[in-house]
Amino acid sequence: MIILGIETSCDETACAILEEKNGSFSVLANIVSSQIALHSAWGGVVPNLAAREHLKNILPVINEALKKAKLSSNEIDLITVTNGPGLIPALLIGVETAKTLSYLWQKPLIGIHHIEGHIYANFIPLERNKVGVNLKSQISNLKQIQNSKSEKEKGEEIKFPILCLVVSGGHTQLIFMKKHLHYEIIGETLDDAVGEAFDKTARILGLGYPGGPVISTKATEWTSNVHFGHSMSKITLPRPMISSKDFNFSFSGLKTAVLYLVKKNEKLLSDKNFVSAVCHEFQSAVCDVLISKTMRAAKKYNPKTIMLAGGVSANTQLRQQLGASVKDELPHASYIIPDISYSVDNAVMIAVAGFFRYKSEKNKKGLRDNWKKLATSANLKLN
Ligand code: KG4
Ligand code: ZN
């Protein structure tokens, strides 16, 4: 079956076309039009500007996806779209476009929770399988790979129950899945999401938006023997809630600790050794807390698979440190992470999640009428 996915919940206008054959997926098109350059001038995403850009880009992006996949509208079997949570002005552009196409093309329509999409990014075949190891270095824009087949369907390897650590710009959650499409949230952030903490910390350090990638790069520039200031060469930040017995998180205090540190040492902001030391310690504090809680939850819930999902799952230290902990402490569990190009927002993940929703839907015919009733919600719940 051929699935067309649409994602516009934040600052990426994305459309993907996915082919499913006997449970195996091929990505036929993956188009992402990013608005980062526009929003970085404002230090974060401005909802109405995002909506204006989505409106401008949505039809060209869909058109480009069909062209890349070499398909016409009548070859599409299912339309899936993110209908929450996210920025309402942004979400509405994707949802209204999907409803219009469903009505015009007479195709079934399914709304997908954005975080469900991130979780199902783990079921997308690996890029290295799709493009071949030798070709990978020649592909400069991983966001536009087309017509590539997986040698082995990644979904086959994934065993339930799954424990998934969701880390994005809007969410930080530990989710236990006994089976497909069943979610038990066993812990979540009590204040800032972890991606939000990266973004706010980068702003405090004058590093721009989005904060995750830049903090991660600066952190790699740190070495233990660098010195800065007269008396200060070691920075220690707190690991909030690392010892609490529950599986919840808190990141706003960590960001505030960086704010106080910078206020006390304002002159050092121009010293690149100071900035890289703060980035390194901040990232380590985040990883220590996330991993300690995930491992503790894993020991309680005994999952067969531990997964990472959401934009922050692109973070190299998090990917490596969690992988090492799973290997050391839970050698019988599998560790699955999304391909880097599918960690941040994209529409392939929405199409994959849509496929699993479609498979489990009892009233498939009713999906043809979904264009009349699909609702958009900024605070959509995962269930
Ligand atoms: O999932 P996503 O693309 O959008 C939301 O659903 O929110 O996540 C965006 C977040 C941003 O906060 C961004 O700073 C963070 O993911 N991010 C990273 C990295 N790449 C993106 N955080 C840490 N390290 C990265 N390499
Ligand atoms: Zn996201």
mmCIF file of C-alpha atoms and ligand atoms in Angstrom:
data_model
loop_
_atom_site.group_PDB
_atom_site.id
_atom_site.type_symbol
_atom_site.label_atom_id
_atom_site.label_comp_id
_atom_site.label_asym_id
_atom_site.label_seq_id
_atom_site.Cartn_x
_atom_site.Cartn_y
_atom_site.Cartn_z
ATOM 1 C CA MET A 1 0.000 0.000 0.000
ATOM 2 C CA ILE A 2 1.133 3.583 -0.656
ATOM 3 C CA ILE A 3 0.860 6.084 2.206
ATOM 4 C CA LEU A 4 1.202 9.845 1.970
ATOM 5 C CA GLY A 5 2.216 11.518 5.259
ATOM 6 C CA ILE A 6 1.999 15.214 6.150
ATOM 7 C CA GLU A 7 3.636 16.970 9.129
ATOM 8 C CA THR A 8 3.315 20.676 10.011
ATOM 9 C CA SER A 9 3.156 20.744 13.824
ATOM 10 C CA CYS A 10 6.080 23.132 14.340
ATOM 11 C CA ASP A 11 8.628 24.642 11.955
ATOM 12 C CA GLU A 12 9.054 21.958 9.279
ATOM 13 C CA THR A 13 6.681 21.575 6.338
ATOM 14 C CA ALA A 14 7.048 17.904 5.481
ATOM 15 C CA CYS A 15 5.518 15.372 3.127
ATOM 16 C CA ALA A 16 6.598 11.764 2.633
ATOM 17 C CA ILE A 17 5.483 8.864 0.512
ATOM 18 C CA LEU A 18 5.970 5.396 1.936
ATOM 19 C CA GLU A 19 5.404 2.059 0.283
ATOM 20 C CA GLU A 20 4.467 -0.944 2.412
ATOM 21 C CA LYS A 21 4.733 -4.444 0.952
ATOM 22 C CA ASN A 22 4.168 -7.497 3.172
ATOM 23 C CA GLY A 23 5.065 -5.492 6.270
ATOM 24 C CA SER A 24 8.262 -4.109 4.744
ATOM 25 C CA PHE A 25 8.675 -0.362 4.174
ATOM 26 C CA SER A 26 10.388 1.644 1.427
ATOM 27 C CA VAL A 27 10.649 5.421 1.582
ATOM 28 C CA LEU A 28 9.735 6.672 -1.895
ATOM 29 C CA ALA A 29 9.968 10.376 -1.020
ATOM 30 C CA ASN A 30 10.891 12.393 2.055
ATOM 31 C CA ILE A 31 10.612 16.148 1.556
ATOM 32 C CA VAL A 32 11.247 18.549 4.440
ATOM 33 C CA SER A 33 11.147 22.307 4.042
ATOM 34 C CA SER A 34 12.769 23.756 7.149
ATOM 35 C CA GLN A 35 11.979 27.218 8.552
ATOM 36 C CA ILE A 36 14.937 27.297 10.949
ATOM 37 C CA ALA A 37 16.585 30.248 9.189
ATOM 38 C CA LEU A 38 13.378 32.309 9.510
ATOM 39 C CA HIS A 39 12.778 31.576 13.199
ATOM 40 C CA SER A 40 16.393 31.775 14.368
ATOM 41 C CA ALA A 41 16.218 35.556 13.937
ATOM 42 C CA TRP A 42 13.545 35.542 16.689
ATOM 43 C CA GLY A 43 15.333 33.053 18.972
ATOM 44 C CA GLY A 44 12.510 30.496 18.692
ATOM 45 C CA VAL A 45 9.477 29.475 16.661
ATOM 46 C CA VAL A 46 6.895 32.245 16.066
ATOM 47 C CA PRO A 47 3.546 30.413 15.523
ATOM 48 C CA ASN A 48 1.972 32.835 13.033
ATOM 49 C CA LEU A 49 5.146 33.107 10.965
ATOM 50 C CA ALA A 50 5.323 29.307 10.949
ATOM 51 C CA ALA A 51 1.717 29.084 9.693
ATOM 52 C CA ARG A 52 2.412 31.604 6.928
ATOM 53 C CA GLU A 53 5.411 29.567 5.740
ATOM 54 C CA HIS A 54 3.496 26.281 5.922
ATOM 55 C CA LEU A 55 0.728 27.802 3.818
ATOM 56 C CA LYS A 56 3.242 28.919 1.214
ATOM 57 C CA ASN A 57 5.099 25.604 1.148
ATOM 58 C CA ILE A 58 2.571 22.852 1.747
ATOM 59 C CA LEU A 59 1.339 22.290 -1.822
ATOM 60 C CA PRO A 60 4.795 22.597 -3.447
ATOM 61 C CA VAL A 61 6.167 20.128 -0.857
ATOM 62 C CA ILE A 62 3.361 17.610 -1.548
ATOM 63 C CA ASN A 63 3.825 18.080 -5.279
ATOM 64 C CA GLU A 64 7.574 17.516 -4.961
ATOM 65 C CA ALA A 65 6.973 14.316 -2.959
ATOM 66 C CA LEU A 66 4.645 12.912 -5.651
ATOM 67 C CA LYS A 67 7.173 13.841 -8.322
ATOM 68 C CA LYS A 68 10.075 12.181 -6.439
ATOM 69 C CA ALA A 69 8.008 9.041 -5.898
ATOM 70 C CA LYS A 70 6.928 9.124 -9.561
ATOM 71 C CA LEU A 71 3.331 8.619 -8.488
ATOM 72 C CA SER A 72 0.042 10.300 -9.223
ATOM 73 C CA SER A 73 -2.677 11.034 -6.686
ATOM 74 C CA ASN A 74 -4.779 8.035 -7.719
ATOM 75 C CA GLU A 75 -1.967 5.677 -6.665
ATOM 76 C CA ILE A 76 -2.121 6.884 -3.031
ATOM 77 C CA ASP A 77 -4.018 4.458 -0.741
ATOM 78 C CA LEU A 78 -3.983 6.391 2.537
ATOM 79 C CA ILE A 79 -3.366 9.958 3.753
ATOM 80 C CA THR A 80 -1.973 10.478 7.270
ATOM 81 C CA VAL A 81 -1.404 13.811 8.981
ATOM 82 C CA THR A 82 -0.179 15.082 12.365
ATOM 83 C CA ASN A 83 -3.266 16.488 14.120
ATOM 84 C CA GLY A 84 -1.597 17.374 17.442
ATOM 85 C CA PRO A 85 -0.022 18.272 19.738
ATOM 86 C CA GLY A 86 1.784 21.364 18.469
ATOM 87 C CA LEU A 87 1.193 24.953 17.421
ATOM 88 C CA ILE A 88 -2.434 25.321 16.350
ATOM 89 C CA PRO A 89 -1.862 27.792 13.463
ATOM 90 C CA ALA A 90 0.826 25.451 12.129
ATOM 91 C CA LEU A 91 -1.080 22.181 12.659
ATOM 92 C CA LEU A 92 -4.189 23.549 10.949
ATOM 93 C CA ILE A 93 -2.385 24.060 7.636
ATOM 94 C CA GLY A 94 -1.396 20.378 7.446
ATOM 95 C CA VAL A 95 -4.718 19.054 8.716
ATOM 96 C CA GLU A 96 -6.902 21.205 6.453
ATOM 97 C CA THR A 97 -4.726 20.325 3.442
ATOM 98 C CA ALA A 98 -4.956 16.610 4.271
ATOM 99 C CA LYS A 99 -8.740 16.838 4.684
ATOM 100 C CA THR A 100 -9.090 18.632 1.340
ATOM 101 C CA LEU A 101 -6.963 16.030 -0.440
ATOM 102 C CA SER A 102 -8.879 13.181 1.222
ATOM 103 C CA TYR A 103 -12.160 14.697 -0.016
ATOM 104 C CA LEU A 104 -10.892 15.480 -3.517
ATOM 105 C CA TRP A 105 -9.023 12.212 -4.077
ATOM 106 C CA GLN A 106 -11.602 10.078 -2.184
ATOM 107 C CA LYS A 107 -8.901 8.518 0.005
ATOM 108 C CA PRO A 108 -9.015 7.334 3.654
ATOM 109 C CA LEU A 109 -7.568 9.786 6.183
ATOM 110 C CA ILE A 110 -5.946 9.145 9.581
ATOM 111 C CA GLY A 111 -4.789 11.708 12.178
ATOM 112 C CA ILE A 112 -1.540 10.879 14.001
ATOM 113 C CA HIS A 113 -0.250 12.082 17.369
ATOM 114 C CA HIS A 114 3.128 13.763 16.776
ATOM 115 C CA ILE A 115 4.852 11.721 19.512
ATOM 116 C CA GLU A 116 3.404 8.489 18.132
ATOM 117 C CA GLY A 117 5.122 9.504 14.889
ATOM 118 C CA HIS A 118 8.448 10.026 16.689
ATOM 119 C CA ILE A 119 8.157 6.594 18.326
ATOM 120 C CA TYR A 120 7.396 4.948 14.979
ATOM 121 C CA ALA A 121 10.453 6.638 13.400
ATOM 122 C CA ASN A 122 12.211 3.624 14.938
ATOM 123 C CA PHE A 123 10.379 1.378 12.461
ATOM 124 C CA ILE A 124 11.707 3.220 9.392
ATOM 125 C CA PRO A 125 14.431 1.225 7.619
ATOM 126 C CA LEU A 126 17.971 2.428 8.335
ATOM 127 C CA GLU A 127 19.493 4.884 5.852
ATOM 128 C CA ARG A 128 22.608 2.728 5.575
ATOM 129 C CA ASN A 129 20.450 -0.166 4.393
ATOM 130 C CA LYS A 130 18.534 2.012 2.010
ATOM 131 C CA VAL A 131 21.357 3.822 0.262
ATOM 132 C CA GLY A 132 24.177 1.314 0.631
ATOM 133 C CA VAL A 133 27.228 1.981 2.788
ATOM 134 C CA ASN A 134 29.407 3.215 -0.065
ATOM 135 C CA LEU A 135 26.873 5.642 -1.383
ATOM 136 C CA LYS A 136 26.115 7.270 1.940
ATOM 137 C CA SER A 137 29.015 9.709 1.926
ATOM 138 C CA GLN A 138 28.000 10.945 -1.507
ATOM 139 C CA ILE A 139 24.526 11.901 -0.429
ATOM 140 C CA SER A 140 24.656 15.443 0.824
ATOM 141 C CA ASN A 141 20.984 15.913 1.557
ATOM 142 C CA LEU A 142 19.694 12.958 3.547
ATOM 143 C CA LYS A 143 16.331 14.657 3.724
ATOM 144 C CA GLN A 144 15.565 13.886 0.096
ATOM 145 C CA ILE A 145 16.390 10.245 -0.408
ATOM 146 C CA GLN A 146 14.069 8.455 -2.763
ATOM 147 C CA ASN A 147 13.394 5.083 -4.271
ATOM 148 C CA SER A 148 15.606 3.238 -1.838
ATOM 149 C CA LYS A 149 14.846 -0.250 -0.581
ATOM 150 C CA SER A 150 15.717 -1.702 2.784
ATOM 151 C CA GLU A 151 17.607 -5.000 2.817
ATOM 152 C CA LYS A 152 16.080 -5.901 6.138
ATOM 153 C CA GLU A 153 12.956 -4.416 7.574
ATOM 154 C CA LYS A 154 13.966 -2.818 10.868
ATOM 155 C CA GLY A 155 10.502 -3.434 12.337
ATOM 156 C CA GLU A 156 11.126 -7.189 12.255
ATOM 157 C CA GLU A 157 13.804 -6.874 14.917
ATOM 158 C CA ILE A 158 11.688 -4.875 17.338
ATOM 159 C CA LYS A 159 10.244 -6.951 20.165
ATOM 160 C CA PHE A 160 7.590 -5.921 22.692
ATOM 161 C CA PRO A 161 7.364 -4.819 25.426
ATOM 162 C CA ILE A 162 9.199 -1.602 24.562
ATOM 163 C CA LEU A 163 10.429 1.125 26.897
ATOM 164 C CA CYS A 164 10.750 4.363 24.928
ATOM 165 C CA LEU A 165 12.517 7.513 26.111
ATOM 166 C CA VAL A 166 10.829 10.390 24.252
ATOM 167 C CA VAL A 167 12.950 13.556 24.153
ATOM 168 C CA SER A 168 11.805 16.433 21.941
ATOM 169 C CA GLY A 169 11.307 20.191 22.002
ATOM 170 C CA GLY A 170 7.882 19.810 23.644
ATOM 171 C CA HIS A 171 8.008 16.418 25.409
ATOM 172 C CA THR A 172 10.137 14.395 27.810
ATOM 173 C CA GLN A 173 8.454 11.113 28.663
ATOM 174 C CA LEU A 174 9.194 7.512 29.529
ATOM 175 C CA ILE A 175 6.611 5.398 27.728
ATOM 176 C CA PHE A 176 5.996 1.672 28.197
ATOM 177 C CA MET A 177 4.419 -0.163 25.242
ATOM 178 C CA LYS A 178 3.117 -3.701 25.741
ATOM 179 C CA LYS A 179 2.047 -3.838 22.097
ATOM 180 C CA HIS A 180 1.622 -1.660 19.020
ATOM 181 C CA LEU A 181 -0.262 1.618 19.607
ATOM 182 C CA HIS A 182 -0.581 1.065 23.395
ATOM 183 C CA TYR A 183 1.117 3.666 25.541
ATOM 184 C CA GLU A 184 1.582 3.854 29.295
ATOM 185 C CA ILE A 185 3.308 7.071 30.335
ATOM 186 C CA ILE A 186 5.330 6.043 33.384
ATOM 187 C CA GLY A 187 7.193 9.323 33.817
ATOM 188 C CA GLU A 188 7.434 12.806 32.319
ATOM 189 C CA THR A 189 8.892 16.242 32.859
ATOM 190 C CA LEU A 190 7.297 18.379 35.537
ATOM 191 C CA ASP A 191 8.401 21.604 33.797
ATOM 192 C CA ASP A 192 10.594 22.193 30.707
ATOM 193 C CA ALA A 193 11.020 19.544 28.026
ATOM 194 C CA VAL A 194 14.626 18.535 27.475
ATOM 195 C CA GLY A 195 14.799 20.070 23.954
ATOM 196 C CA GLU A 196 13.377 23.281 25.404
ATOM 197 C CA ALA A 197 16.157 23.222 28.043
ATOM 198 C CA PHE A 198 18.771 22.861 25.265
ATOM 199 C CA ASP A 199 17.183 25.777 23.366
ATOM 200 C CA LYS A 200 16.929 28.066 26.424
ATOM 201 C CA THR A 201 20.470 27.255 27.569
ATOM 202 C CA ALA A 202 21.810 28.031 24.087
ATOM 203 C CA ARG A 203 20.005 31.369 24.215
ATOM 204 C CA ILE A 204 21.594 32.188 27.612
ATOM 205 C CA LEU A 205 25.004 31.372 26.119
ATOM 206 C CA GLY A 206 24.275 33.502 23.024
ATOM 207 C CA LEU A 207 24.482 30.480 20.710
ATOM 208 C CA GLY A 208 21.256 30.947 18.719
ATOM 209 C CA TYR A 209 18.368 28.625 17.786
ATOM 210 C CA PRO A 210 17.894 25.652 17.758
ATOM 211 C CA GLY A 211 20.081 24.995 20.767
ATOM 212 C CA GLY A 212 20.501 21.203 20.665
ATOM 213 C CA PRO A 213 22.824 20.861 17.672
ATOM 214 C CA VAL A 214 24.996 23.857 18.606
ATOM 215 C CA ILE A 215 25.392 22.824 22.269
ATOM 216 C CA SER A 216 26.263 19.332 21.136
ATOM 217 C CA THR A 217 28.962 20.671 18.767
ATOM 218 C CA LYS A 218 30.432 23.038 21.393
ATOM 219 C CA ALA A 219 30.465 20.194 23.941
ATOM 220 C CA THR A 220 32.753 18.175 21.659
ATOM 221 C CA GLU A 221 35.251 21.085 21.672
ATOM 222 C CA TRP A 222 35.709 20.692 25.433
ATOM 223 C CA THR A 223 38.751 18.919 26.858
ATOM 224 C CA SER A 224 39.443 18.385 30.559
ATOM 225 C CA ASN A 225 42.703 20.358 30.556
ATOM 226 C CA VAL A 226 41.368 23.671 29.209
ATOM 227 C CA HIS A 227 41.452 26.700 31.498
ATOM 228 C CA PHE A 228 39.463 29.908 31.622
ATOM 229 C CA GLY A 229 39.100 32.839 34.021
ATOM 230 C CA HIS A 230 41.477 33.394 36.945
ATOM 231 C CA SER A 231 40.321 30.772 39.370
ATOM 232 C CA MET A 232 37.718 28.770 37.554
ATOM 233 C CA SER A 233 38.325 25.809 35.328
ATOM 234 C CA LYS A 234 35.806 23.298 36.578
ATOM 235 C CA ILE A 235 32.068 23.729 36.188
ATOM 236 C CA THR A 236 29.562 21.565 38.025
ATOM 237 C CA LEU A 237 25.851 21.689 37.285
ATOM 238 C CA PRO A 238 23.079 19.866 39.183
ATOM 239 C CA ARG A 239 21.475 16.573 38.049
ATOM 240 C CA PRO A 240 17.853 17.441 38.954
ATOM 241 C CA MET A 241 15.701 14.622 40.374
ATOM 242 C CA ILE A 242 18.344 11.999 39.599
ATOM 243 C CA SER A 243 17.709 10.297 42.940
ATOM 244 C CA SER A 244 13.918 10.653 43.099
ATOM 245 C CA LYS A 245 12.148 7.293 43.232
ATOM 246 C CA ASP A 246 9.649 8.122 40.466
ATOM 247 C CA PHE A 247 10.364 8.312 36.724
ATOM 248 C CA ASN A 248 9.654 12.039 36.342
ATOM 249 C CA PHE A 249 12.098 14.725 35.229
ATOM 250 C CA SER A 250 12.712 18.428 35.808
ATOM 251 C CA PHE A 251 14.954 20.579 33.618
ATOM 252 C CA SER A 252 14.037 24.178 34.403
ATOM 253 C CA GLY A 253 16.381 24.298 37.436
ATOM 254 C CA LEU A 254 19.291 23.128 35.299
ATOM 255 C CA LYS A 255 18.704 25.941 32.817
ATOM 256 C CA THR A 256 18.435 28.433 35.739
ATOM 257 C CA ALA A 257 21.739 27.115 37.151
ATOM 258 C CA VAL A 258 23.364 27.971 33.791
ATOM 259 C CA LEU A 259 21.747 31.425 33.920
ATOM 260 C CA TYR A 260 23.220 32.149 37.389
ATOM 261 C CA LEU A 261 26.611 30.804 36.355
ATOM 262 C CA VAL A 262 26.670 33.085 33.303
ATOM 263 C CA LYS A 263 25.441 36.115 35.290
ATOM 264 C CA LYS A 264 28.291 35.604 37.756
ATOM 265 C CA ASN A 265 30.864 35.223 34.990
ATOM 266 C CA GLU A 266 29.533 37.474 32.232
ATOM 267 C CA LYS A 267 32.991 38.387 30.949
ATOM 268 C CA LEU A 268 33.795 34.734 30.337
ATOM 269 C CA LEU A 269 31.026 34.461 27.708
ATOM 270 C CA SER A 270 33.531 35.598 25.094
ATOM 271 C CA ASP A 271 35.941 32.820 26.128
ATOM 272 C CA LYS A 272 35.266 29.802 23.930
ATOM 273 C CA ASN A 273 36.781 27.440 26.512
ATOM 274 C CA PHE A 274 34.225 28.627 29.089
ATOM 275 C CA VAL A 275 31.324 28.191 26.650
ATOM 276 C CA SER A 276 32.418 24.722 25.592
ATOM 277 C CA ALA A 277 32.898 23.703 29.259
ATOM 278 C CA VAL A 278 29.346 24.867 30.110
ATOM 279 C CA CYS A 279 27.923 23.046 27.069
ATOM 280 C CA HIS A 280 29.795 19.868 27.981
ATOM 281 C CA GLU A 281 28.633 19.933 31.605
ATOM 282 C CA PHE A 282 25.038 20.837 30.652
ATOM 283 C CA GLN A 283 24.825 17.998 28.126
ATOM 284 C CA SER A 284 26.387 15.552 30.587
ATOM 285 C CA ALA A 285 23.917 16.570 33.313
ATOM 286 C CA VAL A 286 20.983 16.029 30.911
ATOM 287 C CA CYS A 287 22.308 12.649 29.739
ATOM 288 C CA ASP A 288 23.073 11.449 33.292
ATOM 289 C CA VAL A 289 19.510 12.186 34.453
ATOM 290 C CA LEU A 290 17.772 10.776 31.353
ATOM 291 C CA ILE A 291 19.850 7.600 31.345
ATOM 292 C CA SER A 292 19.717 6.958 35.067
ATOM 293 C CA LYS A 293 15.898 7.161 35.060
ATOM 294 C CA THR A 294 15.562 5.088 31.880
ATOM 295 C CA MET A 295 17.761 2.322 33.254
ATOM 296 C CA ARG A 296 15.891 2.300 36.556
ATOM 297 C CA ALA A 297 12.552 2.079 34.712
ATOM 298 C CA ALA A 298 13.940 -0.701 32.512
ATOM 299 C CA LYS A 299 14.929 -2.740 35.558
ATOM 300 C CA LYS A 300 11.401 -2.389 36.938
ATOM 301 C CA TYR A 301 9.432 -2.990 33.700
ATOM 302 C CA ASN A 302 11.757 -5.535 32.007
ATOM 303 C CA PRO A 303 11.289 -4.423 28.381
ATOM 304 C CA LYS A 304 12.704 -6.539 25.542
ATOM 305 C CA THR A 305 13.546 -3.326 23.662
ATOM 306 C CA ILE A 306 14.747 0.096 24.760
ATOM 307 C CA MET A 307 14.132 2.917 22.285
ATOM 308 C CA LEU A 308 14.914 6.594 21.863
ATOM 309 C CA ALA A 309 12.572 9.024 20.070
ATOM 310 C CA GLY A 310 12.209 12.765 19.345
ATOM 311 C CA GLY A 311 14.530 15.536 18.146
ATOM 312 C CA VAL A 312 16.975 15.237 21.069
ATOM 313 C CA SER A 313 17.560 11.602 20.102
ATOM 314 C CA ALA A 314 19.871 13.094 17.431
ATOM 315 C CA ASN A 315 22.295 13.891 20.279
ATOM 316 C CA THR A 316 25.431 11.779 19.910
ATOM 317 C CA GLN A 317 26.327 11.644 23.610
ATOM 318 C CA LEU A 318 22.792 10.537 24.538
ATOM 319 C CA ARG A 319 22.719 7.864 21.807
ATOM 320 C CA GLN A 320 26.132 6.486 22.807
ATOM 321 C CA GLN A 321 25.833 6.746 26.591
ATOM 322 C CA LEU A 322 22.382 5.106 26.703
ATOM 323 C CA GLY A 323 23.592 2.375 24.320
ATOM 324 C CA ALA A 324 26.593 1.652 26.566
ATOM 325 C CA SER A 325 24.403 1.488 29.691
ATOM 326 C CA VAL A 326 21.950 -0.926 28.041
ATOM 327 C CA LYS A 327 24.838 -3.141 26.901
ATOM 328 C CA ASP A 328 26.430 -3.162 30.369
ATOM 329 C CA GLU A 329 23.386 -3.417 32.595
ATOM 330 C CA LEU A 330 20.713 -5.085 30.437
ATOM 331 C CA PRO A 331 22.602 -7.174 27.865
ATOM 332 C CA HIS A 332 19.485 -9.152 26.897
ATOM 333 C CA ALA A 333 17.505 -6.056 25.850
ATOM 334 C CA SER A 334 17.763 -4.639 22.310
ATOM 335 C CA TYR A 335 18.639 -1.001 21.882
ATOM 336 C CA ILE A 336 16.908 0.716 18.941
ATOM 337 C CA ILE A 337 17.428 4.323 17.906
ATOM 338 C CA PRO A 338 16.012 6.187 14.911
ATOM 339 C CA ASP A 339 18.276 7.067 12.033
ATOM 340 C CA ILE A 340 19.603 10.600 12.689
ATOM 341 C CA SER A 341 17.719 11.949 9.663
ATOM 342 C CA TYR A 342 14.443 10.711 11.183
ATOM 343 C CA SER A 343 15.138 11.918 14.746
ATOM 344 C CA VAL A 344 13.939 15.451 14.088
ATOM 345 C CA ASP A 345 10.546 16.294 12.577
ATOM 346 C CA ASN A 346 9.712 14.605 9.268
ATOM 347 C CA ALA A 347 6.668 13.067 7.601
ATOM 348 C CA VAL A 348 7.988 9.528 7.038
ATOM 349 C CA MET A 349 7.396 8.832 10.734
ATOM 350 C CA ILE A 350 3.787 10.044 10.368
ATOM 351 C CA ALA A 351 3.253 7.714 7.391
ATOM 352 C CA VAL A 352 4.707 4.697 9.268
ATOM 353 C CA ALA A 353 2.543 5.354 12.341
ATOM 354 C CA GLY A 354 -0.423 5.816 9.978
ATOM 355 C CA PHE A 355 0.198 2.368 8.499
ATOM 356 C CA PHE A 356 0.032 0.700 11.949
ATOM 357 C CA ARG A 357 -3.116 2.690 12.835
ATOM 358 C CA TYR A 358 -4.709 1.676 9.511
ATOM 359 C CA LYS A 359 -3.880 -2.000 10.109
ATOM 360 C CA SER A 360 -5.570 -1.961 13.505
ATOM 361 C CA GLU A 361 -8.635 0.024 12.321
ATOM 362 C CA LYS A 362 -11.842 -2.048 12.359
ATOM 363 C CA ASN A 363 -13.943 0.341 10.284
ATOM 364 C CA LYS A 364 -11.607 0.982 7.355
ATOM 365 C CA LYS A 365 -14.432 2.258 5.142
ATOM 366 C CA GLY A 366 -15.267 4.918 7.749
ATOM 367 C CA LEU A 367 -11.825 6.456 7.199
ATOM 368 C CA ARG A 368 -13.119 7.784 3.847
ATOM 369 C CA ASP A 369 -15.368 10.166 5.800
ATOM 370 C CA ASN A 370 -12.681 11.343 8.186
ATOM 371 C CA TRP A 371 -12.245 14.591 6.210
ATOM 372 C CA LYS A 372 -15.575 15.680 7.750
ATOM 373 C CA LYS A 373 -14.578 15.129 11.351
ATOM 374 C CA LEU A 374 -10.807 14.987 11.950
ATOM 375 C CA ALA A 375 -10.107 17.490 14.751
ATOM 376 C CA THR A 376 -6.878 19.368 15.448
ATOM 377 C CA SER A 377 -5.714 19.733 19.042
ATOM 378 C CA ALA A 378 -2.751 21.630 20.510
ATOM 379 C CA ASN A 379 -2.821 19.315 23.551
ATOM 380 C CA LEU A 380 -3.784 16.032 21.932
ATOM 381 C CA LYS A 381 -3.315 13.106 24.357
ATOM 382 C CA LEU A 382 -1.447 9.962 23.391
ATOM 383 C CA ASN A 383 -3.757 6.946 23.616
HETATM 384 O O1 KG4 B 1 11.250 16.495 17.731
HETATM 385 P P1 KG4 B 1 11.694 17.836 17.314
HETATM 386 O O2 KG4 B 1 12.300 17.993 15.957
HETATM 387 O O3 KG4 B 1 10.503 18.853 17.439
HETATM 388 C C1 KG4 B 1 9.559 18.734 18.470
HETATM 389 O O4 KG4 B 1 8.709 17.824 18.374
HETATM 390 O O5 KG4 B 1 9.692 19.489 19.443
HETATM 391 O O6 KG4 B 1 12.723 18.315 18.429
HETATM 392 C C2 KG4 B 1 13.313 19.582 18.363
HETATM 393 C C3 KG4 B 1 14.258 19.703 19.527
HETATM 394 C C4 KG4 B 1 14.842 21.103 19.661
HETATM 395 O O7 KG4 B 1 14.654 21.530 20.986
HETATM 396 C C5 KG4 B 1 16.313 20.903 19.312
HETATM 397 O O8 KG4 B 1 17.179 21.794 20.007
HETATM 398 C C6 KG4 B 1 16.534 19.466 19.745
HETATM 399 O O9 KG4 B 1 15.366 18.796 19.371
HETATM 400 N N1 KG4 B 1 17.691 18.853 19.079
HETATM 401 C C7 KG4 B 1 18.780 18.410 19.743
HETATM 402 C C8 KG4 B 1 19.681 17.957 18.762
HETATM 403 N N2 KG4 B 1 19.103 18.122 17.526
HETATM 404 C C9 KG4 B 1 17.870 18.682 17.749
HETATM 405 N N3 KG4 B 1 19.066 18.379 21.059
HETATM 406 C C10 KG4 B 1 20.265 17.889 21.431
HETATM 407 N N4 KG4 B 1 21.192 17.451 20.551
HETATM 408 C C11 KG4 B 1 20.946 17.460 19.222
HETATM 409 N N5 KG4 B 1 21.863 17.019 18.370
HETATM 410 ZN ZN ZN B 2 8.894 16.529 16.953
#
